[in-house]
CSV table of C-alpha atoms and ligand atoms in Angstrom, one decimal:
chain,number,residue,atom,x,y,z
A,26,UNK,CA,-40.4,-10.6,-77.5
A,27,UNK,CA,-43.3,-11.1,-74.8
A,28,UNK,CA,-40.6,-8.3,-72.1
A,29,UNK,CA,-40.8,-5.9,-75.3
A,30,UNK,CA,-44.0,-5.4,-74.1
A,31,UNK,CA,-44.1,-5.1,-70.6
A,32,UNK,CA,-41.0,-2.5,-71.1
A,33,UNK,CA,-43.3,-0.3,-73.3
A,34,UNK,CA,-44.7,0.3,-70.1
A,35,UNK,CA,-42.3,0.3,-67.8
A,36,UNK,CA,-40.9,3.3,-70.1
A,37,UNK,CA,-44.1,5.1,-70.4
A,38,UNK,CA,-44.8,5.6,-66.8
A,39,UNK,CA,-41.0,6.4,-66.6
A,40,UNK,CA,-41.4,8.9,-69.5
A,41,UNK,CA,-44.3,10.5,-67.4
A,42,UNK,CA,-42.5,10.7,-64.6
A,43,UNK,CA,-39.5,12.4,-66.1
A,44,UNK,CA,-42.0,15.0,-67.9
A,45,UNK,CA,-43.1,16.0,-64.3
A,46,UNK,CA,-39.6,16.6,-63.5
A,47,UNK,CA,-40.2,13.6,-60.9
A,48,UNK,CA,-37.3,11.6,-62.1
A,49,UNK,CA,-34.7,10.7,-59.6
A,50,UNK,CA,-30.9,10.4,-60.7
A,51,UNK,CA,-29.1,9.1,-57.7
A,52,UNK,CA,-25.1,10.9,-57.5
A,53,UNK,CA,-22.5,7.8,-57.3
A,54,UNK,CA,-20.6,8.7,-54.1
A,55,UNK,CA,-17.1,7.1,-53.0
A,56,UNK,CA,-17.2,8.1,-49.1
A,57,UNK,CA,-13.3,7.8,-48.1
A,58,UNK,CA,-13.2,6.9,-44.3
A,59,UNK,CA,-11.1,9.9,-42.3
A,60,UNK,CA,-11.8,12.4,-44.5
A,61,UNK,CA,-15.9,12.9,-43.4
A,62,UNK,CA,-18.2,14.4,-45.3
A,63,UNK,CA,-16.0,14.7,-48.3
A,64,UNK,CA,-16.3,12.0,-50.8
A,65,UNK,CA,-15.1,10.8,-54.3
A,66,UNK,CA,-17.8,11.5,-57.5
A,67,UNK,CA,-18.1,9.6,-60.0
A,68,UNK,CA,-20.6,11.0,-61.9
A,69,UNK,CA,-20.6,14.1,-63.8
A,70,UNK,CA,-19.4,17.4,-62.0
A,71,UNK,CA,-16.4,17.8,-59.4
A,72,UNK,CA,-13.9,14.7,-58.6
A,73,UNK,CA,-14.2,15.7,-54.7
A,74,UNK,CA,-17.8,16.1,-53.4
A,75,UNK,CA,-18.2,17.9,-50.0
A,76,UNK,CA,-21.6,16.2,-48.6
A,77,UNK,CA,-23.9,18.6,-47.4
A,78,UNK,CA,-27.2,15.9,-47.3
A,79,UNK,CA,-26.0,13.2,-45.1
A,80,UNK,CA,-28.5,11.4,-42.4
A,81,UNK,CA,-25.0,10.3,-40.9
A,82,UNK,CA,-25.4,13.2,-38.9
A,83,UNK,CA,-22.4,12.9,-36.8
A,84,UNK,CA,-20.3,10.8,-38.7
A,85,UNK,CA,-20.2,7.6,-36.5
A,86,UNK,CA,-20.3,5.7,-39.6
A,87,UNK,CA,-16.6,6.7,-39.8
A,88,UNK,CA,-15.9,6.5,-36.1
A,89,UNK,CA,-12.8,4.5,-34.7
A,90,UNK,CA,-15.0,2.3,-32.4
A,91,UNK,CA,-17.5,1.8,-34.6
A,92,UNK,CA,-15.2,0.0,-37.0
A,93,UNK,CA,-13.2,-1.8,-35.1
A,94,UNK,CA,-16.2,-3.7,-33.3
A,95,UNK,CA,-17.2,-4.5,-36.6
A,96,UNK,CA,-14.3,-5.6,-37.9
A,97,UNK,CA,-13.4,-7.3,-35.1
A,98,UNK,CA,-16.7,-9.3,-34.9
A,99,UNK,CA,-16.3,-9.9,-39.1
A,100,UNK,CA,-13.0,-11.6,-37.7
A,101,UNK,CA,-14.5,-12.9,-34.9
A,102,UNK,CA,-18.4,-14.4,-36.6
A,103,UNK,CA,-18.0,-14.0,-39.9
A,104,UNK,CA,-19.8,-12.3,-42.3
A,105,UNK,CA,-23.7,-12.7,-42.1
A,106,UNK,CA,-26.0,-14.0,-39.5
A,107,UNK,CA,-26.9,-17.6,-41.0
A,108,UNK,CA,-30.5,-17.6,-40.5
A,109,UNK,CA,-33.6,-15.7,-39.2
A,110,UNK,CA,-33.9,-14.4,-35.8
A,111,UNK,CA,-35.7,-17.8,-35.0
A,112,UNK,CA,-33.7,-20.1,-37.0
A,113,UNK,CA,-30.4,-19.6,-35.7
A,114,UNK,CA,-29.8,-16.4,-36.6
A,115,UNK,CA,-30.1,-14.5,-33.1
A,116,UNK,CA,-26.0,-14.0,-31.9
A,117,UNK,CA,-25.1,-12.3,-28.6
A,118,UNK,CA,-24.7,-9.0,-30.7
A,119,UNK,CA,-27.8,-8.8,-31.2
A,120,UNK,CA,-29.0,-9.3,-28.0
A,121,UNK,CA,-26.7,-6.8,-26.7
A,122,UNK,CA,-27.9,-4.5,-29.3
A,123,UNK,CA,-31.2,-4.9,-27.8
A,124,UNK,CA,-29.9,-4.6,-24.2
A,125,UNK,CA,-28.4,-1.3,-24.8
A,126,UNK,CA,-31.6,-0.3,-26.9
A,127,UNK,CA,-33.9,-0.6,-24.0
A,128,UNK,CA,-31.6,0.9,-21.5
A,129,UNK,CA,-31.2,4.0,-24.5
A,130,UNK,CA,-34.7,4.6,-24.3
A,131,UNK,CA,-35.6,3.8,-20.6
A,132,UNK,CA,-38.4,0.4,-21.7
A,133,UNK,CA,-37.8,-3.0,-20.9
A,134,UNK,CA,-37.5,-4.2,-24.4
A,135,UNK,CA,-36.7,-3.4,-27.7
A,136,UNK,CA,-36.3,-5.7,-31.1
A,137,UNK,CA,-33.8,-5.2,-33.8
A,138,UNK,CA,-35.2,-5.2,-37.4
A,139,UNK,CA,-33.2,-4.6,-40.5
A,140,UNK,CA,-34.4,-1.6,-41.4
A,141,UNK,CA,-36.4,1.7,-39.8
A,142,UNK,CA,-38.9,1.6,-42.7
A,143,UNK,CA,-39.2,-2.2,-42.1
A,144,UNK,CA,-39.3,-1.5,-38.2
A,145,UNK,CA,-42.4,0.9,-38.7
A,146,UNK,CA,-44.3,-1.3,-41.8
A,147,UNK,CA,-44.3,-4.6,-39.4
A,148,UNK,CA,-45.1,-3.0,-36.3
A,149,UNK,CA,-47.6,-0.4,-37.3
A,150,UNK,CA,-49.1,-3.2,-39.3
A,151,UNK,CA,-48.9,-5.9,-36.5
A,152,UNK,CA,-50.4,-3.3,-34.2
A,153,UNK,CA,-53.6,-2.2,-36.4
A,154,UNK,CA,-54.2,-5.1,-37.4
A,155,UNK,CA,-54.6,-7.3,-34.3
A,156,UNK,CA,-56.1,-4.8,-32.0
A,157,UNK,CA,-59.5,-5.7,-31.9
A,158,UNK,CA,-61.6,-2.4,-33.9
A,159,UNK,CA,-58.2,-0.6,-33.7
A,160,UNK,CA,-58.1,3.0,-34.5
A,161,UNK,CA,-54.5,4.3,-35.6
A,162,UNK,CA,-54.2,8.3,-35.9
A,163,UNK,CA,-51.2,9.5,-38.4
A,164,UNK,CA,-49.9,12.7,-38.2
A,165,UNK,CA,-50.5,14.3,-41.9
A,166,UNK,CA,-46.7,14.3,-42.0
A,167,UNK,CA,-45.7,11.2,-41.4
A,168,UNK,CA,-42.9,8.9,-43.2
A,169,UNK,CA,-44.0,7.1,-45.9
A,170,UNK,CA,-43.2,4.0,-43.7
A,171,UNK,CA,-45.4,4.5,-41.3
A,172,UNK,CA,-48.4,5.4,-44.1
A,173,UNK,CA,-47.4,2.0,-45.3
A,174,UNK,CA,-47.6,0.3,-42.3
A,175,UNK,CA,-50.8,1.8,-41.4
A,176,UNK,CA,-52.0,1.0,-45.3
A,177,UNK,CA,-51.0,-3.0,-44.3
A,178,UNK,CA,-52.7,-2.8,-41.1
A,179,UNK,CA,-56.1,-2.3,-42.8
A,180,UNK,CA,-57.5,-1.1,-39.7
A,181,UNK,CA,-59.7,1.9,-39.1
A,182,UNK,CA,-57.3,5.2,-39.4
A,183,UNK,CA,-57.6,9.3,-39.2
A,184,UNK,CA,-55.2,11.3,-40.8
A,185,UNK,CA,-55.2,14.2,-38.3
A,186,UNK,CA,-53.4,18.0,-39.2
A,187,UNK,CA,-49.8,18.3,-38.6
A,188,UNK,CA,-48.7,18.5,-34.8
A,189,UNK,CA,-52.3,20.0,-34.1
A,190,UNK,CA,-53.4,18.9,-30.7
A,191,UNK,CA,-56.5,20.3,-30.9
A,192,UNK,CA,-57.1,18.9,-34.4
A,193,UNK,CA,-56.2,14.9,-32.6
A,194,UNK,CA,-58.3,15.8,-29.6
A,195,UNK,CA,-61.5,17.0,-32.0
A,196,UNK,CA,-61.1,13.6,-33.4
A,197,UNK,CA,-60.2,11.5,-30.5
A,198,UNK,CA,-63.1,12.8,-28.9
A,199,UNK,CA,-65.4,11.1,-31.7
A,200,UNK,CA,-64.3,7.6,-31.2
A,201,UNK,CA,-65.5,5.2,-29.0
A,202,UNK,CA,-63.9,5.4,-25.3
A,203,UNK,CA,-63.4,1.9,-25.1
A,204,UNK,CA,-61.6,0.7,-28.8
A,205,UNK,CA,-57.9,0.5,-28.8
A,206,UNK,CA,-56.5,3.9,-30.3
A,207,UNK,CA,-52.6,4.5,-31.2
A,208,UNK,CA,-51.6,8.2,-32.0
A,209,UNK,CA,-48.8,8.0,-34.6
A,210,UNK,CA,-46.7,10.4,-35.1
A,211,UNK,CA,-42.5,11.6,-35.4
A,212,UNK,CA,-40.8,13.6,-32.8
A,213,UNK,CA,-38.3,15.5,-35.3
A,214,UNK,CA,-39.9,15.8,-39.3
A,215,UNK,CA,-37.2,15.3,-41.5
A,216,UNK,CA,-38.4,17.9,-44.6
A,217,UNK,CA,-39.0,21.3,-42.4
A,218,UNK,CA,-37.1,20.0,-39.1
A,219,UNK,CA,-39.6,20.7,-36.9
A,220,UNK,CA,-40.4,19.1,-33.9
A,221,UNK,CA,-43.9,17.9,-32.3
A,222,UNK,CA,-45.7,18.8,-29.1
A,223,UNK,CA,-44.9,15.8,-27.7
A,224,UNK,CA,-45.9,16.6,-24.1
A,225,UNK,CA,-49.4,18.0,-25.3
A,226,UNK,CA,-49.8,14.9,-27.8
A,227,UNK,CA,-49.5,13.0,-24.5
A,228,UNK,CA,-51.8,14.6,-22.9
A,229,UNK,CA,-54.0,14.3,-25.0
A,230,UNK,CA,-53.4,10.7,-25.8
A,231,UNK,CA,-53.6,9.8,-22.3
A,232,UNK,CA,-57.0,11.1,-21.8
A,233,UNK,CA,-58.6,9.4,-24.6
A,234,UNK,CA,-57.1,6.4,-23.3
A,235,UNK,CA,-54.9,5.6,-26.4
A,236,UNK,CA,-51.4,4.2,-26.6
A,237,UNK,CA,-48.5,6.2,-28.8
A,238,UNK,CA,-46.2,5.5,-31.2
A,239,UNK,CA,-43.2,7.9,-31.6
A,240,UNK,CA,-40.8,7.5,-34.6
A,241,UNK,CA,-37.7,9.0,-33.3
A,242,UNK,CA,-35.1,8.3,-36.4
A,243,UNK,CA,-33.9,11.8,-37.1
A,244,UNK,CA,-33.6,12.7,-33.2
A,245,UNK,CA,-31.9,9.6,-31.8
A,246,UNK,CA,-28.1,9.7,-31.0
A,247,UNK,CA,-28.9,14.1,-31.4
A,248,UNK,CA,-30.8,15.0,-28.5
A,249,UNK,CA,-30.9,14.4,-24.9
A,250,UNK,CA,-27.9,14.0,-22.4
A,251,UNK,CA,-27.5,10.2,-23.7
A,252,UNK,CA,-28.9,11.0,-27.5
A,253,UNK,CA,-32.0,9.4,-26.9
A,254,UNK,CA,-34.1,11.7,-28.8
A,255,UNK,CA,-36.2,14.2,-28.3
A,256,UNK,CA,-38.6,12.7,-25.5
A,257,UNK,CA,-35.7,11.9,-23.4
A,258,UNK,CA,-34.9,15.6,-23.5
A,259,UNK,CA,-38.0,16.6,-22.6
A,260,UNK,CA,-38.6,14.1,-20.0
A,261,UNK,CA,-41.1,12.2,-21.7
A,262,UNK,CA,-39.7,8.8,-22.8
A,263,UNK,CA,-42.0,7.2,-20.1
A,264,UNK,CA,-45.4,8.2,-20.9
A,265,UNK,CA,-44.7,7.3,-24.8
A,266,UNK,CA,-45.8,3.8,-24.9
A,267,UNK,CA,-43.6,3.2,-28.5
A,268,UNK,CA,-40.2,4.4,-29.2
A,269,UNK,CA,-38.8,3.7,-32.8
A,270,UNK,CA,-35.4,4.6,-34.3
A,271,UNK,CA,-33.1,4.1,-36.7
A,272,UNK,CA,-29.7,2.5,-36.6
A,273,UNK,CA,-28.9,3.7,-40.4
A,274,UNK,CA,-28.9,7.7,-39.2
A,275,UNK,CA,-27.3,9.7,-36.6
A,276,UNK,CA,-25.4,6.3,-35.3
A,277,UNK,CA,-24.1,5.3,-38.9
A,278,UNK,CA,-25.0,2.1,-39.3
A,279,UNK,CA,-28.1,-0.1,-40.7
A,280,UNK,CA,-30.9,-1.2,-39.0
A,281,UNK,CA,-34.6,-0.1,-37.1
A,282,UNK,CA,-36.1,-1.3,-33.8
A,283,UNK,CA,-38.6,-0.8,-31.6
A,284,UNK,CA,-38.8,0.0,-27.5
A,285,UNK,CA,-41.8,-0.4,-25.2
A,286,UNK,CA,-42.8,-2.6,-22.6
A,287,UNK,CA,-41.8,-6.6,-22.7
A,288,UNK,CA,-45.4,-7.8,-23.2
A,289,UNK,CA,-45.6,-4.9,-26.3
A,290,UNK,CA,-42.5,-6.2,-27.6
A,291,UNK,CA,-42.9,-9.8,-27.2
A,292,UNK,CA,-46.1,-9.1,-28.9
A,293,UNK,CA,-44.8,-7.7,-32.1
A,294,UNK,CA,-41.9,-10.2,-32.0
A,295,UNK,CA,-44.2,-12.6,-31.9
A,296,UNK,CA,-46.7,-11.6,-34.2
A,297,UNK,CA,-45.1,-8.9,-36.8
A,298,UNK,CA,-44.2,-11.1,-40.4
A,299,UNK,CA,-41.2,-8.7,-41.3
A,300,UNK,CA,-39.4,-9.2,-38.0
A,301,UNK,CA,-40.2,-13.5,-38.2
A,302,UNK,CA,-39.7,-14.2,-42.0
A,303,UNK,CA,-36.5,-12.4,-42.9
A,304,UNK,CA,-33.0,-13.1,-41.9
A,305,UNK,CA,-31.1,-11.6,-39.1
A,306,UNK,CA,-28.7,-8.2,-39.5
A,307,UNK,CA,-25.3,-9.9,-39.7
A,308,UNK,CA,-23.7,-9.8,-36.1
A,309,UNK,CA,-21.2,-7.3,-37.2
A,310,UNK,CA,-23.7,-4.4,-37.6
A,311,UNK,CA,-25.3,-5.2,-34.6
A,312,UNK,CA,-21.9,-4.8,-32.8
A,313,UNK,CA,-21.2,-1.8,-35.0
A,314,UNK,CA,-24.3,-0.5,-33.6
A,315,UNK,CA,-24.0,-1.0,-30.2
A,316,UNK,CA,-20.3,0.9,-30.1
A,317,UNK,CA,-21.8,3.7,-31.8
A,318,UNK,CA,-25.0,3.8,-29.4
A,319,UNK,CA,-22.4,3.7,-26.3
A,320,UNK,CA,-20.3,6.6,-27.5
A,321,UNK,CA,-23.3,8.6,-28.1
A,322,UNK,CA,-24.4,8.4,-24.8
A,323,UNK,CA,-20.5,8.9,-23.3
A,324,UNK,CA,-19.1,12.7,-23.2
A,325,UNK,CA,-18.1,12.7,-26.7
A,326,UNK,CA,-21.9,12.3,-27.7
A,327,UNK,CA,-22.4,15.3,-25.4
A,328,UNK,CA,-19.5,17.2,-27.4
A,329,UNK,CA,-20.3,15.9,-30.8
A,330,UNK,CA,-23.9,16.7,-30.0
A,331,UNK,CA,-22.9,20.4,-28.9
A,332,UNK,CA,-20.5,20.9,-31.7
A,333,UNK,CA,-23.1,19.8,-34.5
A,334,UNK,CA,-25.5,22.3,-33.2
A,335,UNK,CA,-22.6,24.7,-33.4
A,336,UNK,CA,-22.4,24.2,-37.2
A,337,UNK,CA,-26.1,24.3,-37.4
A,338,UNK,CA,-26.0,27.9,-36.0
A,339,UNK,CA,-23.7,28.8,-38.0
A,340,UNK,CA,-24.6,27.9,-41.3
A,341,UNK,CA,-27.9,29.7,-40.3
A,342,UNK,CA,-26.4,32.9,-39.5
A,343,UNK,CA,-24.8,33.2,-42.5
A,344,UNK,CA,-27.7,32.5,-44.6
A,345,UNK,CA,-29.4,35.3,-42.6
A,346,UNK,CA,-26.4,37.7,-43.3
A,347,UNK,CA,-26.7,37.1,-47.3
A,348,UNK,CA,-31.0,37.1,-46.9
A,349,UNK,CA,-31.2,33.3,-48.6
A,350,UNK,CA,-34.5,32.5,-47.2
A,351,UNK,CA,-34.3,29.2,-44.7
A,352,UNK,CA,-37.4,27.7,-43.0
A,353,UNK,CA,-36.7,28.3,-38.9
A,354,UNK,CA,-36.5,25.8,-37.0
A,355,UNK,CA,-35.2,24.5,-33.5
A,356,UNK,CA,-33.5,21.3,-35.1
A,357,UNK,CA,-30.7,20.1,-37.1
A,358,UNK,CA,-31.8,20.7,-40.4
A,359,UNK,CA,-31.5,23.6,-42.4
A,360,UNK,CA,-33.9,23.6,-45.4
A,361,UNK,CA,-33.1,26.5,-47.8
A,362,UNK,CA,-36.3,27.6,-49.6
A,363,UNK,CA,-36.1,27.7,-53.3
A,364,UNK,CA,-39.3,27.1,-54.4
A,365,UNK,CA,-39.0,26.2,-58.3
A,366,UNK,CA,-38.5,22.5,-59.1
A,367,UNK,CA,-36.7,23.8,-61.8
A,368,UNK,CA,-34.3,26.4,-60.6
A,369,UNK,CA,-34.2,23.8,-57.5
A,370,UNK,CA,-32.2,21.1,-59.6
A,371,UNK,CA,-29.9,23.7,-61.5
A,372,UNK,CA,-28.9,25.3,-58.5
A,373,UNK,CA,-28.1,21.4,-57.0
A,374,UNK,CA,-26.4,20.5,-60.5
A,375,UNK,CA,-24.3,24.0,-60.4
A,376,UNK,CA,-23.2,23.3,-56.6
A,377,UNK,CA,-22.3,19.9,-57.9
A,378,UNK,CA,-20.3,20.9,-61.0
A,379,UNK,CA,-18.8,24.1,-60.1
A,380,UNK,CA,-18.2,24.0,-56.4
A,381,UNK,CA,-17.9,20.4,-55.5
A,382,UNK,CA,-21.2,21.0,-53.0
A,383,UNK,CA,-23.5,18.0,-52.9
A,384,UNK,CA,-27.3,18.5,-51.9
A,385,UNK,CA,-29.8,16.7,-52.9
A,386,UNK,CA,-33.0,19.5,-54.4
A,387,UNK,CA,-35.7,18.2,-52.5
A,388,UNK,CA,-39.0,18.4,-55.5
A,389,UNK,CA,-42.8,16.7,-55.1
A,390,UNK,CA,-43.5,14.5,-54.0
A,391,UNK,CA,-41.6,14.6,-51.0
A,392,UNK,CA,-43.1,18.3,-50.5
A,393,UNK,CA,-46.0,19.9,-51.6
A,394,UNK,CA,-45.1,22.5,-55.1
A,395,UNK,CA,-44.1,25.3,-54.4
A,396,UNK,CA,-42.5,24.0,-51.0
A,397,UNK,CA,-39.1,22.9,-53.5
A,398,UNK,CA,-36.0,23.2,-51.6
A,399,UNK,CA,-32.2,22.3,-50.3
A,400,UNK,CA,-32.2,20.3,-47.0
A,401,UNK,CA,-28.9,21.2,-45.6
A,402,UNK,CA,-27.1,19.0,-42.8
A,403,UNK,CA,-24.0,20.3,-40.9
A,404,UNK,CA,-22.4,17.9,-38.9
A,405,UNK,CA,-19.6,18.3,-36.3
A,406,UNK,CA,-17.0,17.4,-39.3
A,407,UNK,CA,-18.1,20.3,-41.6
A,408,UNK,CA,-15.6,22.8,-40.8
A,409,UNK,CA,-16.0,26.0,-40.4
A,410,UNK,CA,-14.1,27.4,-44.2
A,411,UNK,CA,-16.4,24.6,-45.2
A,412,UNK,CA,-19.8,26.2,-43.8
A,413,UNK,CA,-18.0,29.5,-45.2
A,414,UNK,CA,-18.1,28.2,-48.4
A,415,UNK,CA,-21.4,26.9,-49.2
A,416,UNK,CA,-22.8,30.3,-47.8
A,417,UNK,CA,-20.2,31.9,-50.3
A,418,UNK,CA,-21.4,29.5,-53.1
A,419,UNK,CA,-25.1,29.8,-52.6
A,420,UNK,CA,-24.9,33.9,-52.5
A,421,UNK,CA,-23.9,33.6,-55.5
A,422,UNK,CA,-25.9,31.7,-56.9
A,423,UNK,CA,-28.8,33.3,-55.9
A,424,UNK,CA,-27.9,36.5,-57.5
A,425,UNK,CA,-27.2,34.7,-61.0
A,426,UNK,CA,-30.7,32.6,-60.5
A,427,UNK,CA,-32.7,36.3,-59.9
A,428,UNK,CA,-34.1,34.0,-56.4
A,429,UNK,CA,-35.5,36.4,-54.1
A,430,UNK,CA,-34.2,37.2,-50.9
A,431,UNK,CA,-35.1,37.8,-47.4
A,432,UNK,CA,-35.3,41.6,-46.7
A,433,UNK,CA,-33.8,42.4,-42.9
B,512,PLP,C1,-35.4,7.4,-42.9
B,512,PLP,C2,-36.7,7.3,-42.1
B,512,PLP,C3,-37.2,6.0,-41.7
B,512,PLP,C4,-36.6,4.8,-42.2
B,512,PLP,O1,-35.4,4.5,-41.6
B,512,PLP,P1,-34.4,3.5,-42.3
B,512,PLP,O2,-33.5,3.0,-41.2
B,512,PLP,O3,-33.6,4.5,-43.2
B,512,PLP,O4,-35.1,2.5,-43.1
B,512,PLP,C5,-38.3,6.0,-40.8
B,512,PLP,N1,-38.9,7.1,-40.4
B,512,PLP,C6,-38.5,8.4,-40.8
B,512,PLP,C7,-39.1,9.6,-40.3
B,512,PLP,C8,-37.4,8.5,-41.7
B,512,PLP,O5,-36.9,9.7,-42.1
């Protein structure tokens, strides 16, 4: 058979990638609404998982609002959009999504697309590509989206050292005054939580004349008085001229978009192929989205906010009593340093099996060797016996795996 073939190959690069201990095995998860983050397994290992890797960082994909404005605009619309944004597929959720998406951000405009990664592909791509002798700079760190949408853009681009200032300035300073320049970059960094200059990335952005483009997706609906990441907690969301986010993260939904002025947004609506050719998010998610968005900015984003960060400090200080070595950092994500992909995956299989304790090991990749670890994501909804447990459960653990510790 002619597939017999093109399997052969399939399985050989497979086979190489399992060798290098690259091989992903994905845990199949049962999430049971009202009892956030625990969650039925049905793979090998505990019945009852407690998730400790979530990117629902709040649990507002379980939220009371959130699901009744979707179910009651399933009721109310039905099931899927019917068509792409421009053929009949733009509802009044979505452009109350987009309403409430400006006004989140402070810009005049935003535009829904069905995915971050999608959001930052088209409109890193549009961008690049139809500035005239466009240069975009990428932080070192950035998402693989945005390195895609760069990639697509086929536009001039510098890769410039991780939230170094001086490092973007050297280079800024090289170009031409006059070309269009975009300095891309993330506000929060997703594998060692830390967060970027973004008031001196401004600066110097601003004096080499070049616009910015902020991906906010593991800061929005988590900082800020109204959750509108971290530039609207620093004051900033003004001077960046691009805010992205995420509607699949901290508000529990689906969906990417975009904010910026109405001529930058009409532009990429206008121009950017994976907003135009592909069919709008069903209405339901848009409305889902929108509730989630307005409780996040209401006092009970302030408190859920507050009471996250709560959990964070907590799960760090416990770490710090037992010395289990933890890369410090002023966000929401608490990324215990093993560094062995091996001893990385047994210690995620053991938590798994033996204490119902689901994290993901985190291998290359995604970080560099030697950089393996456990990304660790309280949310308000982790209690505090539950925080008490994985400590518990991961001291020891690292006395059985001989890991070393911190010495106080
Ligand atoms: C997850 C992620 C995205 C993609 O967002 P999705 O909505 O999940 O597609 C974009 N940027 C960063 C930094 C991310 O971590």
């Amino acid at each position: 058979m002619t597939s017999d073939r093109y399997d052969s190959i399939f399985r050989a690069q497979l086979d190489a990638l399992k060798d290098d201990g690259n091989y992903r095995i994905f845990a199949e998860l049962e999430r049971r609404c009202g009892d956030f983050p625990l969650a039925k397994n049905h793979g090998a290992g505990a019945d009852e998982v407690t998730v400790w890797c979530g990117n629902d960082y709040l649990g507002m994909g379980q939220h009371p609002r959130v699901l009744k404005a979707m179910h009651e605009t399933v009721d109310a619309c039905g099931a899927g959009a019917g068509g792409t944004r421009n053929i009949s597929g733009t509802t009044h959720a979505h452009v109350m999504l987009e309403r409430e998406l400006a006004d989140l951000h402070g810009k005049e405009a935003a535009l829904l697309f069905t995915s971050g990664y999608v959001s930052n592909w088209a409109s890193l791509g549009t961008l690049g590509s139809r500035l005239p002798g466009c240069t975009i700079m990428s932080d070192s760190l950035n998402h693989a989206s945005m390195i895609e949408g760069i990639r697509h853009a086929r536009c001039a681009k510098q890769i410039w050292r991780h939230n170094d200032v001086e490092d973007l300035d050297r280079r800024l300073s090289a170009l031409d005054p006059d070309a269009p320049k975009i300095v891309a970059f993330e506000s929060v960094y997703s594998m060692d939580g830390d967060i970027a200059p973004i008031a001196e990335i401004l600066d110097v952005a601003e004096r080499h004349g070049a616009m910015t483009y902020l991906d906010e997706v593991h800061a929005v609906g988590l900082y800020g008085p109204r959750g509108g990441g971290i530039a609207e907690r620093e004051g900033l969301m003004d001077r960046v001229t691009l805010i992205e986010g995420t509607l699949g993260k901290a508000f529990g939904v689906v969906g990417g978009y975009v904010t910026g002025s109405a001529p930058l947004v009409d532009f990429i609506r206008s121009f950017a192929s994976g907003f135009i050719f592909t069919t709008a998010l069903p209405p339901a998610i848009a409305a889902a989205a929108t509730e989630s968005i307005k409780v996040l900015k209401g006092f009970e984003g302030v408190r859920l906010r507050a009471a996250q960060q709560r959990q964070v400090a907590r799960l760090r200080a416990r770490l710090d009593a037992m010395g289990i070595p933890h890369q410090p950092n002023p966000s929401h994500i608490v990324p215990v340093m093993v560094k062995d992909p091996v001893k990385c995956k047994w210690l995620s299989d053991i938590l798994l099996d033996r204490y119902g304790i689901y994290v993901q090991p985190i291998n290359y990749p995604t970080v560099a060797k030697g950089e393996e670890r456990l990304r660790f994501t309280p949310s308000p909804l982790h209690s505090d016996a539950e925080v008490d447990r994985l400590a518990d459960a991961l001291h020891d653990l690292w006395s059985q795996c001989a890991l070393a510790r911190v010495v106080a």
